mmCIF file of C-alpha atoms in Angstrom:
data_model
loop_
_atom_site.group_PDB
_atom_site.id
_atom_site.type_symbol
_atom_site.label_atom_id
_atom_site.label_comp_id
_atom_site.label_asym_id
_atom_site.label_seq_id
_atom_site.Cartn_x
_atom_site.Cartn_y
_atom_site.Cartn_z
ATOM 1 C CA MET A 1310 26.753 7.219 -3.695
ATOM 2 C CA SER A 1311 25.436 6.764 -6.883
ATOM 3 C CA LEU A 1312 22.132 5.629 -5.411
ATOM 4 C CA ILE A 1313 21.986 8.493 -3.007
ATOM 5 C CA LEU A 1314 22.624 10.872 -6.295
ATOM 6 C CA MET A 1315 19.835 8.798 -8.301
ATOM 7 C CA TYR A 1316 17.238 9.568 -5.301
ATOM 8 C CA VAL A 1317 18.474 13.175 -4.859
ATOM 9 C CA LYS A 1318 17.913 13.713 -8.740
ATOM 10 C CA SER A 1319 14.452 12.341 -8.615
ATOM 11 C CA MET A 1320 13.576 14.544 -5.714
ATOM 12 C CA VAL A 1321 15.107 17.914 -7.389
ATOM 13 C CA GLY A 1322 12.932 17.038 -10.164
ATOM 14 C CA TYR A 1323 9.826 16.849 -8.440
ATOM 15 C CA MET A 1324 10.728 20.133 -6.614
ATOM 16 C CA ILE A 1325 11.249 21.866 -9.671
ATOM 17 C CA VAL A 1326 7.765 21.094 -11.315
ATOM 18 C CA ALA A 1327 6.027 22.334 -8.159
ATOM 19 C CA LEU A 1328 8.113 25.416 -7.160
ATOM 20 C CA PRO A 1329 5.998 27.772 -9.863
ATOM 21 C CA PHE A 1330 3.117 26.009 -8.686
ATOM 22 C CA TYR A 1331 3.439 26.888 -5.065
ATOM 23 C CA ILE A 1332 4.682 30.283 -5.639
ATOM 24 C CA ILE A 1333 1.711 30.961 -7.717
ATOM 25 C CA SER A 1334 -1.014 29.685 -5.340
ATOM 26 C CA ARG A 1335 1.091 31.229 -2.181
ATOM 27 C CA ILE A 1336 1.080 34.882 -3.818
ATOM 28 C CA ILE A 1337 -2.891 34.365 -4.657
ATOM 29 C CA PHE A 1338 -3.239 33.201 -0.911
ATOM 30 C CA LEU A 1339 -1.469 36.205 0.630
ATOM 31 C CA LYS A 1340 -2.972 38.688 -1.445
ATOM 32 C CA LYS A 1341 -6.727 37.286 -0.930
ATOM 33 C CA LYS A 1342 -5.832 37.454 2.869
ATOM 34 C CA GLN A 1343 -4.323 40.660 2.626
ATOM 35 C CA LYS A 1344 -1.508 39.036 4.840
ATOM 36 C CA ARG A 1345 2.157 40.701 5.569
ATOM 37 C CA ILE A 1346 4.865 39.343 3.489
ATOM 38 C CA ARG A 1347 7.597 38.310 5.877
ATOM 39 C CA VAL A 1348 10.672 37.339 3.749
ATOM 40 C CA ILE A 1349 11.972 34.744 6.079
ATOM 41 C CA ASN A 1350 9.075 33.513 7.093
ATOM 42 C CA GLU A 1351 8.091 32.716 3.326
ATOM 43 C CA LEU A 1352 11.654 31.030 2.271
ATOM 44 C CA LEU A 1353 10.817 28.770 5.188
ATOM 45 C CA MET A 1354 7.900 28.021 4.244
ATOM 46 C CA LEU A 1355 8.902 27.567 0.364
ATOM 47 C CA ILE A 1356 11.844 24.898 2.039
ATOM 48 C CA PHE A 1357 9.257 22.989 4.021
ATOM 49 C CA VAL A 1358 6.857 22.821 0.935
ATOM 50 C CA LEU A 1359 9.354 21.916 -1.475
ATOM 51 C CA TYR A 1360 10.682 19.300 1.036
ATOM 52 C CA ILE A 1361 7.153 17.724 1.257
ATOM 53 C CA VAL A 1362 6.840 17.510 -2.209
ATOM 54 C CA GLY A 1363 10.209 15.938 -2.723
ATOM 55 C CA LEU A 1364 9.244 13.227 0.501
ATOM 56 C CA ALA A 1365 6.040 12.257 -1.301
ATOM 57 C CA SER A 1366 7.895 11.572 -4.550
ATOM 58 C CA GLN A 1367 9.954 8.999 -2.743
ATOM 59 C CA THR A 1368 7.080 7.450 -0.485
ATOM 60 C CA ILE A 1369 3.728 7.895 -1.950
ATOM 61 C CA VAL A 1370 3.870 8.401 -5.290
ATOM 62 C CA PRO A 1371 3.623 5.537 -7.600
ATOM 63 C CA TYR A 1372 6.264 4.076 -9.984
ATOM 64 C CA TRP A 1373 5.746 5.309 -13.079
ATOM 65 C CA ASP A 1374 7.501 5.697 -16.622
ATOM 66 C CA MET A 1375 6.671 7.423 -20.137
ATOM 67 C CA GLY A 1376 8.316 7.729 -23.338
ATOM 68 C CA ILE A 1377 7.904 7.057 -26.962
ATOM 69 C CA ILE A 1378 7.698 4.033 -28.540
ATOM 70 C CA THR A 1379 10.673 3.491 -30.840
ATOM 71 C CA ASP A 1380 8.651 1.364 -33.779
ATOM 72 C CA THR A 1381 5.211 3.382 -34.246
ATOM 73 C CA GLY A 1382 6.019 7.003 -32.321
ATOM 74 C CA GLU A 1383 3.330 6.531 -29.874
ATOM 75 C CA PHE A 1384 3.549 8.535 -26.760
ATOM 76 C CA TYR A 1385 2.660 6.217 -23.335
ATOM 77 C CA PHE A 1386 2.370 6.963 -19.660
ATOM 78 C CA ASN A 1387 2.454 3.760 -17.294
ATOM 79 C CA ILE A 1388 1.640 3.930 -13.472
ATOM 80 C CA HIS A 1389 2.810 0.580 -11.796
ATOM 81 C CA LEU A 1390 0.423 -0.223 -8.772
ATOM 82 C CA SER A 1391 2.131 -3.632 -7.956
ATOM 83 C CA ASN A 1392 5.824 -4.644 -7.965
ATOM 84 C CA GLU A 1393 7.353 -8.251 -7.406
ATOM 85 C CA ILE A 1394 10.102 -7.065 -5.234
ATOM 86 C CA SER A 1395 7.853 -4.893 -2.950
ATOM 87 C CA LYS A 1396 6.884 -6.827 0.868
ATOM 88 C CA VAL A 1397 5.014 -6.306 4.203
ATOM 89 C CA ASN A 1398 6.778 -6.746 7.141
ATOM 90 C CA LEU A 1399 4.840 -6.322 10.500
ATOM 91 C CA ILE A 1400 7.329 -7.836 12.826
ATOM 92 C CA PRO A 1401 9.506 -4.973 14.615
ATOM 93 C CA PHE A 1402 13.237 -5.407 13.938
ATOM 94 C CA HIS A 1403 12.779 -8.180 11.400
ATOM 95 C CA THR A 1404 14.240 -6.018 8.117
ATOM 96 C CA LEU A 1405 16.707 -4.081 10.547
ATOM 97 C CA SER A 1406 18.262 -7.791 11.363
ATOM 98 C CA GLN A 1407 18.562 -8.622 7.660
ATOM 99 C CA TYR A 1408 20.226 -4.970 7.433
ATOM 100 C CA PHE A 1409 22.740 -5.979 9.680
ATOM 101 C CA PHE A 1410 23.148 -9.783 9.890
ATOM 102 C CA GLU A 1411 22.150 -11.402 6.636
ATOM 103 C CA THR A 1412 23.532 -10.731 2.885
ATOM 104 C CA ASN A 1413 21.325 -10.709 -0.232
ATOM 105 C CA THR A 1414 23.214 -12.748 -3.179
ATOM 106 C CA ASN A 1415 21.198 -10.721 -5.401
ATOM 107 C CA VAL A 1416 22.722 -7.347 -4.679
ATOM 108 C CA SER A 1417 26.377 -6.244 -5.247
ATOM 109 C CA ASP A 1418 27.353 -4.621 -2.417
ATOM 110 C CA TRP A 1419 24.505 -5.752 0.280
ATOM 111 C CA SER A 1420 26.117 -3.535 3.058
ATOM 112 C CA SER A 1421 26.137 -0.353 1.225
ATOM 113 C CA VAL A 1422 22.599 -0.740 0.440
ATOM 114 C CA SER A 1423 21.535 -1.517 3.994
ATOM 115 C CA LEU A 1424 23.312 1.785 5.064
ATOM 116 C CA LEU A 1425 21.441 3.740 2.660
ATOM 117 C CA ASN A 1426 18.031 2.357 3.488
ATOM 118 C CA ILE A 1427 18.627 2.882 7.084
ATOM 119 C CA THR A 1428 20.401 6.209 6.848
ATOM 120 C CA ALA A 1429 17.644 7.686 4.379
ATOM 121 C CA ASN A 1430 14.697 6.676 6.540
ATOM 122 C CA PHE A 1431 16.360 8.739 9.470
ATOM 123 C CA LEU A 1432 17.240 11.884 7.377
ATOM 124 C CA LEU A 1433 14.100 11.585 5.027
ATOM 125 C CA PHE A 1434 11.721 12.478 8.054
ATOM 126 C CA SER A 1435 13.631 14.724 10.184
ATOM 127 C CA PRO A 1436 13.314 17.936 8.701
ATOM 128 C CA ILE A 1437 9.695 17.597 10.446
ATOM 129 C CA GLY A 1438 11.043 17.731 13.560
ATOM 130 C CA PHE A 1439 12.560 20.758 12.802
ATOM 131 C CA PHE A 1440 10.599 22.485 10.638
ATOM 132 C CA VAL A 1441 7.154 21.705 11.911
ATOM 133 C CA PRO A 1442 7.635 23.459 15.595
ATOM 134 C CA LEU A 1443 9.959 25.974 13.867
ATOM 135 C CA ILE A 1444 6.888 27.204 11.823
ATOM 136 C CA TRP A 1445 3.968 26.355 13.793
ATOM 137 C CA LYS A 1446 3.965 27.582 17.511
ATOM 138 C CA LYS A 1447 1.324 25.171 18.282
ATOM 139 C CA CYS A 1448 3.560 22.249 17.591
ATOM 140 C CA PHE A 1449 6.182 23.236 19.333
ATOM 141 C CA SER A 1450 5.869 20.536 22.247
ATOM 142 C CA PHE A 1451 7.788 17.323 21.913
ATOM 143 C CA LYS A 1452 4.627 15.252 22.181
ATOM 144 C CA ASN A 1453 2.739 17.150 19.507
ATOM 145 C CA VAL A 1454 5.565 16.765 17.013
ATOM 146 C CA PHE A 1455 6.300 13.128 18.076
ATOM 147 C CA PHE A 1456 2.546 12.159 17.304
ATOM 148 C CA LEU A 1457 2.314 14.021 13.978
ATOM 149 C CA GLY A 1458 5.937 12.286 13.081
ATOM 150 C CA LEU A 1459 4.011 9.059 13.952
ATOM 151 C CA THR A 1460 0.966 9.543 12.130
ATOM 152 C CA VAL A 1461 2.726 10.387 9.031
ATOM 153 C CA THR A 1462 5.007 7.497 8.921
ATOM 154 C CA CYS A 1463 1.809 5.387 9.797
ATOM 155 C CA LEU A 1464 -0.063 7.057 6.713
ATOM 156 C CA VAL A 1465 2.938 6.486 4.159
ATOM 157 C CA GLU A 1466 3.595 2.789 5.215
ATOM 158 C CA ILE A 1467 -0.530 2.424 4.843
ATOM 159 C CA VAL A 1468 -0.156 4.412 1.649
ATOM 160 C CA GLN A 1469 2.689 2.225 0.237
ATOM 161 C CA LEU A 1470 0.511 -1.006 0.787
ATOM 162 C CA PHE A 1471 -1.634 0.131 -2.259
ATOM 163 C CA ILE A 1472 1.041 1.519 -5.064
ATOM 164 C CA GLY A 1473 3.285 -0.996 -5.167
ATOM 165 C CA ARG A 1474 6.047 -0.130 -2.747
ATOM 166 C CA SER A 1475 6.999 -1.911 0.233
ATOM 167 C CA THR A 1476 5.383 -1.587 3.846
ATOM 168 C CA ASP A 1477 7.566 -1.990 6.843
ATOM 169 C CA ILE A 1478 6.899 -1.318 10.784
ATOM 170 C CA ASP A 1479 10.643 -1.063 11.061
ATOM 171 C CA ASP A 1480 10.382 1.874 8.622
ATOM 172 C CA VAL A 1481 7.662 3.619 10.558
ATOM 173 C CA MET A 1482 10.097 3.025 13.579
ATOM 174 C CA LEU A 1483 13.117 4.533 11.818
ATOM 175 C CA ASN A 1484 11.126 7.347 10.271
ATOM 176 C CA THR A 1485 9.685 8.275 13.493
ATOM 177 C CA ILE A 1486 13.201 8.355 15.327
ATOM 178 C CA GLY A 1487 14.400 10.542 12.540
ATOM 179 C CA VAL A 1488 11.469 13.015 13.382
ATOM 180 C CA ILE A 1489 12.497 12.854 16.845
ATOM 181 C CA ILE A 1490 16.298 13.822 15.919
ATOM 182 C CA GLY A 1491 14.753 16.840 13.738
ATOM 183 C CA TYR A 1492 13.179 17.915 17.148
ATOM 184 C CA GLY A 1493 16.216 17.544 19.125
ATOM 185 C CA ILE A 1494 17.912 19.877 16.365
ATOM 186 C CA PHE A 1495 15.508 22.293 16.732
ATOM 187 C CA SER A 1496 15.173 22.283 20.538
ATOM 188 C CA LEU A 1497 19.367 22.490 20.946
ATOM 189 C CA LEU A 1498 19.347 25.675 18.386
ATOM 190 C CA ASN A 1499 16.739 26.897 21.089
ATOM 191 C CA LEU A 1500 19.454 26.581 23.842
ATOM 192 C CA ILE A 1501 22.147 27.771 21.864
ATOM 193 C CA ILE A 1502 19.852 30.757 20.358
ATOM 194 C CA VAL A 1503 18.124 33.020 22.686
ATOM 195 C CA LYS A 1504 16.026 34.891 20.226
ATOM 196 C CA PHE A 1505 14.982 31.760 18.288
ATOM 197 C CA PRO A 1506 11.730 32.081 16.401
ATOM 198 C CA TYR A 1507 9.462 30.412 18.809
ATOM 199 C CA LYS A 1508 9.727 33.192 21.032
ATOM 200 C CA LYS A 1509 8.085 35.410 18.616
ATOM 201 C CA PRO A 1510 6.215 32.903 16.324
ATOM 202 C CA LEU A 1511 6.219 33.014 12.760
ATOM 203 C CA GLN A 1512 2.769 33.977 10.700
ATOM 204 C CA ILE A 1513 2.544 31.807 8.429
#
């Protein structure tokens, strides 16, 4: 639970910083395009954009740190583009087999860490499968959402090669499945709620 809270706090921090920038740019965009403001539409867009910011913070933003040196009082800001524990795995199911069938003597609670990594890979990308077809009618079909999710996850893993994060084919599979789960929830709601937004597409 402490690990989850740590990641959530990090994501929320980025979201809070991004919030005023998004609101200002969105207002300017709507006024320039003279678009009609629809509260529900704007709330959905706001949630989705903040989610993307949070997702980026945990996937494609390099590790960094800043502070003040105690002895000199100087401010420092460092970006770390390499990491000794980062790895590259191109063998399908290799990392998953480690999570399920192996242990790590360097980690006190390996089963919890394994469960966290698997769950996080599912949950982090599932909102894409839900919000994208909800907001953009052209992406309503499963095929479009699937290939969008696959493309995004592949790009994320490629970027991670250059920023000191691990790159793993198993993450691509888990993340894509997460997108599919999100789309499944969206489709299920369409069956339950007759007048779901796709009947009257959102004008974003």
